[in-house]
Coordinates of C-alpha atoms in Angstrom, one line a residue:
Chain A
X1 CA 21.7 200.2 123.6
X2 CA 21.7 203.3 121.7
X3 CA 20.0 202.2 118.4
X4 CA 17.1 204.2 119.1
X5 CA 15.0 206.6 117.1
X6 CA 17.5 208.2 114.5
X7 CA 19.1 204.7 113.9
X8 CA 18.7 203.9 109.9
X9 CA 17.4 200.9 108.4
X10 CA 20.2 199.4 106.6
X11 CA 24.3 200.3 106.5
X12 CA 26.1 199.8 103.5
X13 CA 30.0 199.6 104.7
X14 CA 32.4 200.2 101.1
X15 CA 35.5 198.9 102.3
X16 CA 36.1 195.2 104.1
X17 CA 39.7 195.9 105.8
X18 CA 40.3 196.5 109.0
X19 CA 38.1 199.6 109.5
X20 CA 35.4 198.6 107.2
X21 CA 35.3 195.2 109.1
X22 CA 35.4 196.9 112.6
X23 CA 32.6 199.6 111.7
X24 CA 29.9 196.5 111.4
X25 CA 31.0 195.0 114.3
X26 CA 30.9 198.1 116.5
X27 CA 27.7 198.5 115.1
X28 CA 26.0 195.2 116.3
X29 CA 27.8 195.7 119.4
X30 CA 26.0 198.7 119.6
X31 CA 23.3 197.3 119.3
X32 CA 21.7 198.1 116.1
X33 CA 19.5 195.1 114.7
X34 CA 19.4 196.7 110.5
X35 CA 20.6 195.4 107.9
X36 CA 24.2 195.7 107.2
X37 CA 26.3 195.4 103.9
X38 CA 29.9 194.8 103.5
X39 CA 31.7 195.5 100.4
X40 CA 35.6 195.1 99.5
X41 CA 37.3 195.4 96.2
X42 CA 39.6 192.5 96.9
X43 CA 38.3 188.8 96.7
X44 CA 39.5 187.9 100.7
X45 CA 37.6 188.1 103.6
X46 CA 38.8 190.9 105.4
X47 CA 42.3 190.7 106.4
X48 CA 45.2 192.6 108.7
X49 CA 47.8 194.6 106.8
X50 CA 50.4 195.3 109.2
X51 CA 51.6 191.4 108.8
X52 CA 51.9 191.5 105.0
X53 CA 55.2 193.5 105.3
X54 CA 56.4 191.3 108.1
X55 CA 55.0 187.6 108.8
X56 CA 53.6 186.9 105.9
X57 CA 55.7 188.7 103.7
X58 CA 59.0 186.1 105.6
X59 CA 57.1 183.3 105.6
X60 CA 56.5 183.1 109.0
X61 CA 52.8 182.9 108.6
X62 CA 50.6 181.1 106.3
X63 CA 48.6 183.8 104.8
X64 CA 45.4 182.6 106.2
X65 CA 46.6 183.2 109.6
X66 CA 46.6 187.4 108.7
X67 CA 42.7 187.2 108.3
X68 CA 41.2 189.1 110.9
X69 CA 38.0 187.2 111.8
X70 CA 37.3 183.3 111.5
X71 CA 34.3 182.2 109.3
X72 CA 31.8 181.5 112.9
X73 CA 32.8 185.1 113.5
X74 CA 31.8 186.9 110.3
X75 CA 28.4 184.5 110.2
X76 CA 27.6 185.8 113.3
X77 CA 27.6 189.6 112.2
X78 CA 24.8 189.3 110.6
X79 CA 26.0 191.2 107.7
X80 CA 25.9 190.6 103.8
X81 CA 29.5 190.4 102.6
X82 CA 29.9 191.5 98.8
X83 CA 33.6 190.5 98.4
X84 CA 35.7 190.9 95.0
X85 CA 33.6 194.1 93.5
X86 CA 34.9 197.3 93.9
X87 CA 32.6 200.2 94.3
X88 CA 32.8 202.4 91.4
X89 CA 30.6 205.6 92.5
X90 CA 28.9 207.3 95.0
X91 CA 26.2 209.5 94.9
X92 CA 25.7 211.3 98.4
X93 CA 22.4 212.8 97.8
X94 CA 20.8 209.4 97.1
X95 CA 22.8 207.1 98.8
X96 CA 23.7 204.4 96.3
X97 CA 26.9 202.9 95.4
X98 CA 27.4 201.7 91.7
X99 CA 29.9 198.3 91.7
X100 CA 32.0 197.5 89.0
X101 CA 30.0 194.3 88.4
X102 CA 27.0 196.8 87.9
X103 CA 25.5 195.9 91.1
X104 CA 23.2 199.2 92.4
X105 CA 23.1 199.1 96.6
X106 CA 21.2 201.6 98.3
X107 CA 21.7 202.2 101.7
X108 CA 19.9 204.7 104.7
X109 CA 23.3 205.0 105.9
X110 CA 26.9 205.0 103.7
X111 CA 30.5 204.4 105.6
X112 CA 33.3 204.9 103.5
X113 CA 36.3 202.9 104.1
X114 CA 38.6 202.2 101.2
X115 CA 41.6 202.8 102.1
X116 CA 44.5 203.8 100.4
X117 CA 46.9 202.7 97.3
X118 CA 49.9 203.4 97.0
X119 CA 52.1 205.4 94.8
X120 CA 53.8 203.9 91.8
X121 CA 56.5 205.2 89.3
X122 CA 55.2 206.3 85.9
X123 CA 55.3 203.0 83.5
X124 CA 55.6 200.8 86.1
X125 CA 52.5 198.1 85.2
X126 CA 53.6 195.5 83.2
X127 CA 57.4 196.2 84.4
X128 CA 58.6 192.5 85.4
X129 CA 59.9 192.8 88.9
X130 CA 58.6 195.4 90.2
X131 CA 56.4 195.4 93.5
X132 CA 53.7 197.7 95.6
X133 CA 52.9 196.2 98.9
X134 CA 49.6 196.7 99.4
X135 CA 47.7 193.7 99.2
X136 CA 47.7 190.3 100.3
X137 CA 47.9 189.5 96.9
X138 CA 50.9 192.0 96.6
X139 CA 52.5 189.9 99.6
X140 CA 52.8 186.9 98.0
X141 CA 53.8 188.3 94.8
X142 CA 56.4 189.9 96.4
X143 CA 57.7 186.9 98.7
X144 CA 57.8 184.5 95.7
X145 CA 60.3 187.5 93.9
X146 CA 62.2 188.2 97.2
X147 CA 63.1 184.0 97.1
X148 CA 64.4 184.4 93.9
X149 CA 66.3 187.5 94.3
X150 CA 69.7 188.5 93.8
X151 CA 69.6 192.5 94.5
X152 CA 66.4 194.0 96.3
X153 CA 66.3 198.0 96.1
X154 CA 63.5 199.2 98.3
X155 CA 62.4 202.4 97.0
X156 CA 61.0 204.6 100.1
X157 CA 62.6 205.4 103.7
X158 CA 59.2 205.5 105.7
X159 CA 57.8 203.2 107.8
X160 CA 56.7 200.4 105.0
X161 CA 60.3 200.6 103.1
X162 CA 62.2 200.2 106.3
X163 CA 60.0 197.2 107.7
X164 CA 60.4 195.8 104.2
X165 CA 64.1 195.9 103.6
X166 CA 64.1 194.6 107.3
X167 CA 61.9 191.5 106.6
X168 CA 63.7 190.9 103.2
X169 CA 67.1 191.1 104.5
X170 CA 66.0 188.4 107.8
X171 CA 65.3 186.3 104.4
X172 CA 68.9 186.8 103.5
X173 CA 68.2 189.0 100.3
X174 CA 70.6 191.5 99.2
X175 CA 69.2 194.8 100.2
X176 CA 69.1 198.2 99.2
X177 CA 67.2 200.8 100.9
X178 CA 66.9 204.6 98.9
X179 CA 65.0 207.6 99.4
X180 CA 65.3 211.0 99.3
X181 CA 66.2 211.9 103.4
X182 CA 69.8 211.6 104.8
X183 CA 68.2 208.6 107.6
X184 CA 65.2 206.6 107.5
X185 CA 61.5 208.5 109.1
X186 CA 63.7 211.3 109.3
X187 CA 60.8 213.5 109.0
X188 CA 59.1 212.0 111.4
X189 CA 61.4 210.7 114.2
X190 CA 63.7 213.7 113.7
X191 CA 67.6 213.0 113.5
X192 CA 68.7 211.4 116.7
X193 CA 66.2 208.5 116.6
X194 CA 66.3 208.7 113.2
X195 CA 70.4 207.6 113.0
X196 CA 69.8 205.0 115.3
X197 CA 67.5 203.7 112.6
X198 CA 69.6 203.9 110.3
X199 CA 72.4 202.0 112.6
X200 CA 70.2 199.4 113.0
X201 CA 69.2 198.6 109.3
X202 CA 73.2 199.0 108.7
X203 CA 74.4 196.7 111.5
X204 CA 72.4 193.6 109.8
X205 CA 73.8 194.7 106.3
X206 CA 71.3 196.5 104.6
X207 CA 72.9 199.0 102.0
X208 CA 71.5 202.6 102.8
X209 CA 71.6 205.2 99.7
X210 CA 69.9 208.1 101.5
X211 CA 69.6 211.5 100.7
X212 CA 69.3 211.1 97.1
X213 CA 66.1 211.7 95.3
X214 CA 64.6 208.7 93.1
X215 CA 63.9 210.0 89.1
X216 CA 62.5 206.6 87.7
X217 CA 63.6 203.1 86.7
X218 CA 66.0 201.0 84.3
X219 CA 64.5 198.3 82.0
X220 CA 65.4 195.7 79.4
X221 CA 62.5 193.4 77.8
X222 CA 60.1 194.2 80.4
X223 CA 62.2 193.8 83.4
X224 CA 63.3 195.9 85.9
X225 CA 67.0 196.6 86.2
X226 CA 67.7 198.8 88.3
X227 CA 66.7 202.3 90.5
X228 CA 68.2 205.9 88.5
X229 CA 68.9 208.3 92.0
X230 CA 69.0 212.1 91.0
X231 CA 72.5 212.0 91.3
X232 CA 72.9 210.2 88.1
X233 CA 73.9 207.2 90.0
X234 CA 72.2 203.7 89.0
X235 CA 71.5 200.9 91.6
X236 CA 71.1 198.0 90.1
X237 CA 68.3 195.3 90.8
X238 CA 66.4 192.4 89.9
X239 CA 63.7 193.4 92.0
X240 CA 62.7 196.6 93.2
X241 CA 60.3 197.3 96.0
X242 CA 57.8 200.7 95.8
X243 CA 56.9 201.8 99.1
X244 CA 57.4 205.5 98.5
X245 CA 53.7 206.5 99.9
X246 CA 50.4 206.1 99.4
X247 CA 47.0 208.5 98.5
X248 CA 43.3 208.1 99.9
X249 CA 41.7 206.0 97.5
X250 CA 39.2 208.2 96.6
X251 CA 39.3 208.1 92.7
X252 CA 35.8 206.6 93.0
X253 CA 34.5 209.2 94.9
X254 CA 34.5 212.0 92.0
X255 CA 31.3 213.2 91.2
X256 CA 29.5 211.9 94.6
X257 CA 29.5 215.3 96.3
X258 CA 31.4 214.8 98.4
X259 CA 34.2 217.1 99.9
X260 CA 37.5 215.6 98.9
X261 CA 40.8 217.0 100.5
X262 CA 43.6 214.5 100.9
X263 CA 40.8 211.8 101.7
X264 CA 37.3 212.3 102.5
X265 CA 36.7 215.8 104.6
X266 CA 34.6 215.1 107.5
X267 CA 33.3 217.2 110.7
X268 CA 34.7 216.1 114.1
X269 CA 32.4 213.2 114.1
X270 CA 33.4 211.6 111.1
X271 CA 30.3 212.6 109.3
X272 CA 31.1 213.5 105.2
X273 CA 27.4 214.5 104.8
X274 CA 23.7 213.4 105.5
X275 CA 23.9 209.7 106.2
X276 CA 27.4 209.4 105.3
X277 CA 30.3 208.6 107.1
X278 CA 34.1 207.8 106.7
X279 CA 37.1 206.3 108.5
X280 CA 40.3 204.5 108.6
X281 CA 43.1 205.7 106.3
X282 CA 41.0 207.5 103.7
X283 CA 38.7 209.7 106.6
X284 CA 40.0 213.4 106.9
X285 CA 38.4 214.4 110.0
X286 CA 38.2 217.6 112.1
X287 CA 40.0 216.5 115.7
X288 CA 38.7 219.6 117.8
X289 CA 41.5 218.5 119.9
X290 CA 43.9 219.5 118.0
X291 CA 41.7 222.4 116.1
X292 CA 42.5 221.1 112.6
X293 CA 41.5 218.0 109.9
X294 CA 43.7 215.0 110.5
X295 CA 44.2 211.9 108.5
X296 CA 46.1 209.2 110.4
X297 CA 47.7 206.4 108.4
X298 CA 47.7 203.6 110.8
X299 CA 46.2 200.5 112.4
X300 CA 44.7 201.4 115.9
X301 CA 43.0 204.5 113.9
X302 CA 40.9 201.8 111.8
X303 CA 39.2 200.4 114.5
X304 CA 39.2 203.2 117.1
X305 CA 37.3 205.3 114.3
X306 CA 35.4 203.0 113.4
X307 CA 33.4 202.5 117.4
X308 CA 33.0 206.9 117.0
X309 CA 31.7 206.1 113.4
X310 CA 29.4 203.6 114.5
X311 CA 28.1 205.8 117.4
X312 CA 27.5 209.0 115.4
X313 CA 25.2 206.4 112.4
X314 CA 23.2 205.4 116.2
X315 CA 22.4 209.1 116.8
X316 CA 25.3 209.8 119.2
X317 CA 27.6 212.7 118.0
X318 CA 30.5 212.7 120.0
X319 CA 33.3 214.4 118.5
X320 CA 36.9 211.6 117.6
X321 CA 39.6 213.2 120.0
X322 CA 41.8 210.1 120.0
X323 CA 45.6 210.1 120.8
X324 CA 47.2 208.8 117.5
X325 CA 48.9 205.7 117.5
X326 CA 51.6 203.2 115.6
X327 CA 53.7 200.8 115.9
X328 CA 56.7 199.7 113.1
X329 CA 58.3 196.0 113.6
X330 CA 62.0 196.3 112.2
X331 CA 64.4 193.4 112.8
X332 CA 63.8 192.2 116.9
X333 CA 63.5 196.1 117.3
X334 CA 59.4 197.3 117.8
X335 CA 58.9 201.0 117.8
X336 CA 55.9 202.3 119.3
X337 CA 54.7 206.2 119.3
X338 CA 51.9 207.9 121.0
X339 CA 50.6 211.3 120.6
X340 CA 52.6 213.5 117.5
X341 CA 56.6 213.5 116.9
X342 CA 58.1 216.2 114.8
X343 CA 61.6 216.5 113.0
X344 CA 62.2 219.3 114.9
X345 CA 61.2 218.9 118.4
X346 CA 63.5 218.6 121.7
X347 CA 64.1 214.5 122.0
X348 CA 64.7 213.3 125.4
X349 CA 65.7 209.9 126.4
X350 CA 63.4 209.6 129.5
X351 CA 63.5 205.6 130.6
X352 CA 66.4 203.0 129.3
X353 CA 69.4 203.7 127.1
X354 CA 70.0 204.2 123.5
X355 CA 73.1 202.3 123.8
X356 CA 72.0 199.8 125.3
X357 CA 68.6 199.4 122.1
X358 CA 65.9 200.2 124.6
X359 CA 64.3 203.4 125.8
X360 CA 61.8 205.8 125.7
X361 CA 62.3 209.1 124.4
X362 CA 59.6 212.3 124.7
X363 CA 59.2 214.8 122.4
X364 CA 58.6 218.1 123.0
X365 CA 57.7 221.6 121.2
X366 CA 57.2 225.5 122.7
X367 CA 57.4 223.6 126.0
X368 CA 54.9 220.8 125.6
X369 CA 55.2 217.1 125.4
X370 CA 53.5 216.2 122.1
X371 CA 54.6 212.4 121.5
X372 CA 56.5 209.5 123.2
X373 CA 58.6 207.3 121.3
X374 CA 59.6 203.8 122.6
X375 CA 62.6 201.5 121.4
X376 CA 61.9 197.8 122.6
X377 CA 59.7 198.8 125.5
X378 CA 56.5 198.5 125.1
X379 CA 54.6 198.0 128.2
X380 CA 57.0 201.4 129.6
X381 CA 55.9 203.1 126.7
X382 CA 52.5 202.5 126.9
X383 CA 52.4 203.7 130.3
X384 CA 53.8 207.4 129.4
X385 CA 50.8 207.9 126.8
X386 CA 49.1 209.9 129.6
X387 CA 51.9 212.1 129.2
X388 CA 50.7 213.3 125.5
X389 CA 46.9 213.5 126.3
X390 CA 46.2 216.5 127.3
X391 CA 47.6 218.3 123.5
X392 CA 44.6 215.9 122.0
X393 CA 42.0 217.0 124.5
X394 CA 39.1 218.9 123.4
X395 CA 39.4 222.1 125.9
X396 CA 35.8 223.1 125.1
X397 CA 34.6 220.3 126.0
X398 CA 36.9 218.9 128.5
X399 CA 36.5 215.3 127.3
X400 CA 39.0 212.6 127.5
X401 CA 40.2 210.3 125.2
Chain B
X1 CA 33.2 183.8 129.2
X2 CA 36.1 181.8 128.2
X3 CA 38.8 184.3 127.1
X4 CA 41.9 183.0 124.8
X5 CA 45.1 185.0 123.8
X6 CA 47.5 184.5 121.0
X7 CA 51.0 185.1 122.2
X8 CA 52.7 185.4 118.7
X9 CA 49.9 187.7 117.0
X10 CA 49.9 189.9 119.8
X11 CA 51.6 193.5 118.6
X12 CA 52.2 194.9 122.4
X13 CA 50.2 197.8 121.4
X14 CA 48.7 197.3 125.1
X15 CA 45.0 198.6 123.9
X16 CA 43.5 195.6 126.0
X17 CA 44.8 197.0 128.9
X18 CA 43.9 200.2 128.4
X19 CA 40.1 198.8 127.8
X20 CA 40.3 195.8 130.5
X21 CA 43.4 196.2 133.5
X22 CA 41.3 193.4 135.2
X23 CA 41.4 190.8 132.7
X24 CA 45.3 191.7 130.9
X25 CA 48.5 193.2 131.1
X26 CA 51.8 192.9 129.3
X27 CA 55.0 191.5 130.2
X28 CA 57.7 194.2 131.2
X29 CA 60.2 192.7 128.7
X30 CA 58.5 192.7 125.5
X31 CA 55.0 193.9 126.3
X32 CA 53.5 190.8 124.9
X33 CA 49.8 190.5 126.4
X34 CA 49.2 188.2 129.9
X35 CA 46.3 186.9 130.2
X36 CA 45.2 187.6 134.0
X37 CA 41.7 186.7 133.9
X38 CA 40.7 184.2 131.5
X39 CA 36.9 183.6 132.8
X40 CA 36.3 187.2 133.6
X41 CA 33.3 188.1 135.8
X42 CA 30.0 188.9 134.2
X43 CA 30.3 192.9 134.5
X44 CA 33.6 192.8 132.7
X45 CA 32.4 191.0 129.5
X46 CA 31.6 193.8 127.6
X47 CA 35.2 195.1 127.8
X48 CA 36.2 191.8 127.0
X49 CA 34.3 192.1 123.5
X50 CA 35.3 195.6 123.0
X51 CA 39.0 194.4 123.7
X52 CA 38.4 191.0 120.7
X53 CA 37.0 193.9 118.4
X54 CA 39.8 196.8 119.2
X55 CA 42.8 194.5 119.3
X56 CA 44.9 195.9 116.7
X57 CA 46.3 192.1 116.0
X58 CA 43.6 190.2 116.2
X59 CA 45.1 188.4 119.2
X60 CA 42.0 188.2 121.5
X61 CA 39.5 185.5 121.0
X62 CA 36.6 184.8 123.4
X63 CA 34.0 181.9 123.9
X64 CA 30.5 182.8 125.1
X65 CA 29.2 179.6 125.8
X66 CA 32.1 178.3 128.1

């Protein structure tokens, strides 16, 4: 197809999740013939996340059934995959990535997709019974503790805290969910689907201590004992559960020059500089849709990006527009969200019943529909996405997305 | 083109759809994929491929040779 004149010679891909992964593949779909280099810090082949805190984390799936591609598939990419060596530094100008095995790999063309890692408390390595979820390594970690658990507290009221304290309680743990708003995604659902959250997680028992900041942890001979809240108050546990957010992972990226904002700043085509490229979680593009650098945290944006990313190293510079998109599993209860939702915005139920734990509900600001939200109806859901378009529409260029 | 779906993997995102009406939808209930087409005709293998590759679960699998 498009892998004409401007194609390079070789890609080096630093990252093998979801977006790394996906970047390759759009590329020999694409049709470019070069050679291609996969590299990922962790020791799998490239996996799914969005399962760890669910399936795999309840046991419901072996963990091999969260890799994203069999063997036959990634053979037939063509690609060299450098597995278990994390890349150390960049240096933009020349184009070569420096392993922390030492290895030295040179590439015409450089796509950054590393991801994120979480935040942790202060102190917390080395603190028995304590757990990021990050990882598939993380995952079991964390099932294993959650088996022998007698009081979970699940720091963080986002989306991976409340799908966490969701899957652990299922398990029949103890659960306590804490974090600093008065109902889980608060910030993001705003407070009317927000309490119904909340209702939920409380309706199959789990113990909600909102609206209380979390100041740091209890210990006695290296293990965990409990969660201190701001209000003085101690929750105890055996095993607690970080999920309180998560930065760019980017750490490796200082000295590379390299603009780096809250992730890796890019232009609207998910260009960082000459010959280099980012996306998934850690890209900070310009959407000229919306006029402004975005960063989206989530799982449709990994691969999504990465067909724009792969285009733009062919030679085609179109610029990413693309409606955002997530979904959160909680308990039998799948949300779904198109577009942008904000705390603030006028929520209307629009299709189903609150009551009833299914519906659709569109948010609007000054007048325009910037997000739908959907409660246990998908396919109705997806079909209002049209409705939120037109806000991620580049008007210069009247482009669709 | 043999095309295979995976019921419990699916996420009900609906991005096949979006990519390939011809070839999937999603039940109205739980907007799990169904599979409408699964030996799609040869202009609509290339959004088949795109739909294995953008499938936020993994849930798509196709065979060339069958």
């Amino acid at each position: 197809m498009s892998a004409g004149r401007s194609a390079p010679s070789g890609v080096l891909v630093v990252g093998a999740s979801a977006a790394g992964l996906s970047t390759a593949e759009a590329l020999r779909r694409k049709g470019f013939r070069g050679g291609l280099t996969v590299l990922g810090a962790e020791p799998h082949q490239p996996y799914d996340r969005p399962p760890l805190s669910k399936q795999v984390l309840s046991g419901a799936w072996e963990p091999d059934r969260a890799l994203l591609r069999r063997p036959d598939q990634l053979s037939s990419l063509d690609a060299s995959f450098v597995l278990g060596d994390a890349a150390v530094s960049l240096d933009a100008e020349a184009r070569t990535v420096h392993t922390a095995s030492g290895r030295v790999l040179r590439a015409d063309a450089i796509v950054v997709a590393t991801g994120l890692r979480p935040r942790t408390f202060a102190g917390q390595d080395g603190l028995a019974g304590v757990h990021p979820l990050r990882t598939l390594d993380d995952a079991a970690a964390l099932r294993s503790a959650l088996t022998a658990a007698s009081r979970v507290v699940v720091v963080g009221d986002g989306v991976l805290g409340t799908e966490i304290a969701a899957t652990a309680r299922a398990m029949g743990a103890s659960v306590t969910l804490a974090g600093p708003q008065s109902a889980p995604l608060e910030s993001q659902f705003g407070p009317l689907i927000a309490r119904q959250l909340a209702a939920l997680h409380a309706d199959r028992g789990v113990d909600l201590r909102l609206g209380a900041g979390v100041t740091g942890l209890g210990e006695q001979d290296g293990h965990v004992t409990g969660v201190h809240l701001a209000t003085g108050e101690v929750l105890p546990a055996d095993v607690v559960v970080v999920a309180f957010g998560s930065a760019p992972a980017t750490d490796w990226l200082a000295g590379s020059g390299l603009k780096v904002d809250n992730g890796v700043v890019c232009d609207s085509s998910c260009r960082a500089a000459d010959g280099i490229y980012a996306v998934g979680d850690v890209a900070r593009w310009h959407h000229d849709g919306l006029g402004a650098l975005l960063r989206l945290e989530n799982r449709t944006n990994a691969t999504e990006q990465a067909g724009h990313v792969a285009s733009a190293i062919l030679g085609e510079n179109r610029p990413y527009t693309p409606v955002p998109y997530f979904w959160t599993d909680q308990f039998d209860v799948k949300i779904q969200v198109y577009g942008v939702l904000s705390a603030d915005a006028e929520v209307t139920v629009v299709e189903g019943d609150m009551a009833q734990g299914r519906f659709v509900a569109r948010y609007r600001r000054g007048g325009v529909t910037t997000g739908v939200l959907g409660w246990r109806m998908p396919k109705q859901t997806r079909m209002r996405r049209q409705e939120v378009v037109d806000v991620f529409q580049d008007s210069r260029s009247g482009g669709t997305s | 083109m043999k095309v295979t779906v995976d019921d419990e993997k699916c996420c009900a995102a609906g991005t096949c759809v979006m990519v390939a009406p011809e070839v999937f939808d999603q039940r109205e209930e739980d907007g799990i994929v169904i599979l409408l087409d699964p030996t799609p005709a040869a202009e609509l293998h290339d959004a088949v491929r795109e739909c294995v590759q953008v499938c936020p679960a993994g849930a798509i699998q196709v065979s060339e040779d069958a």
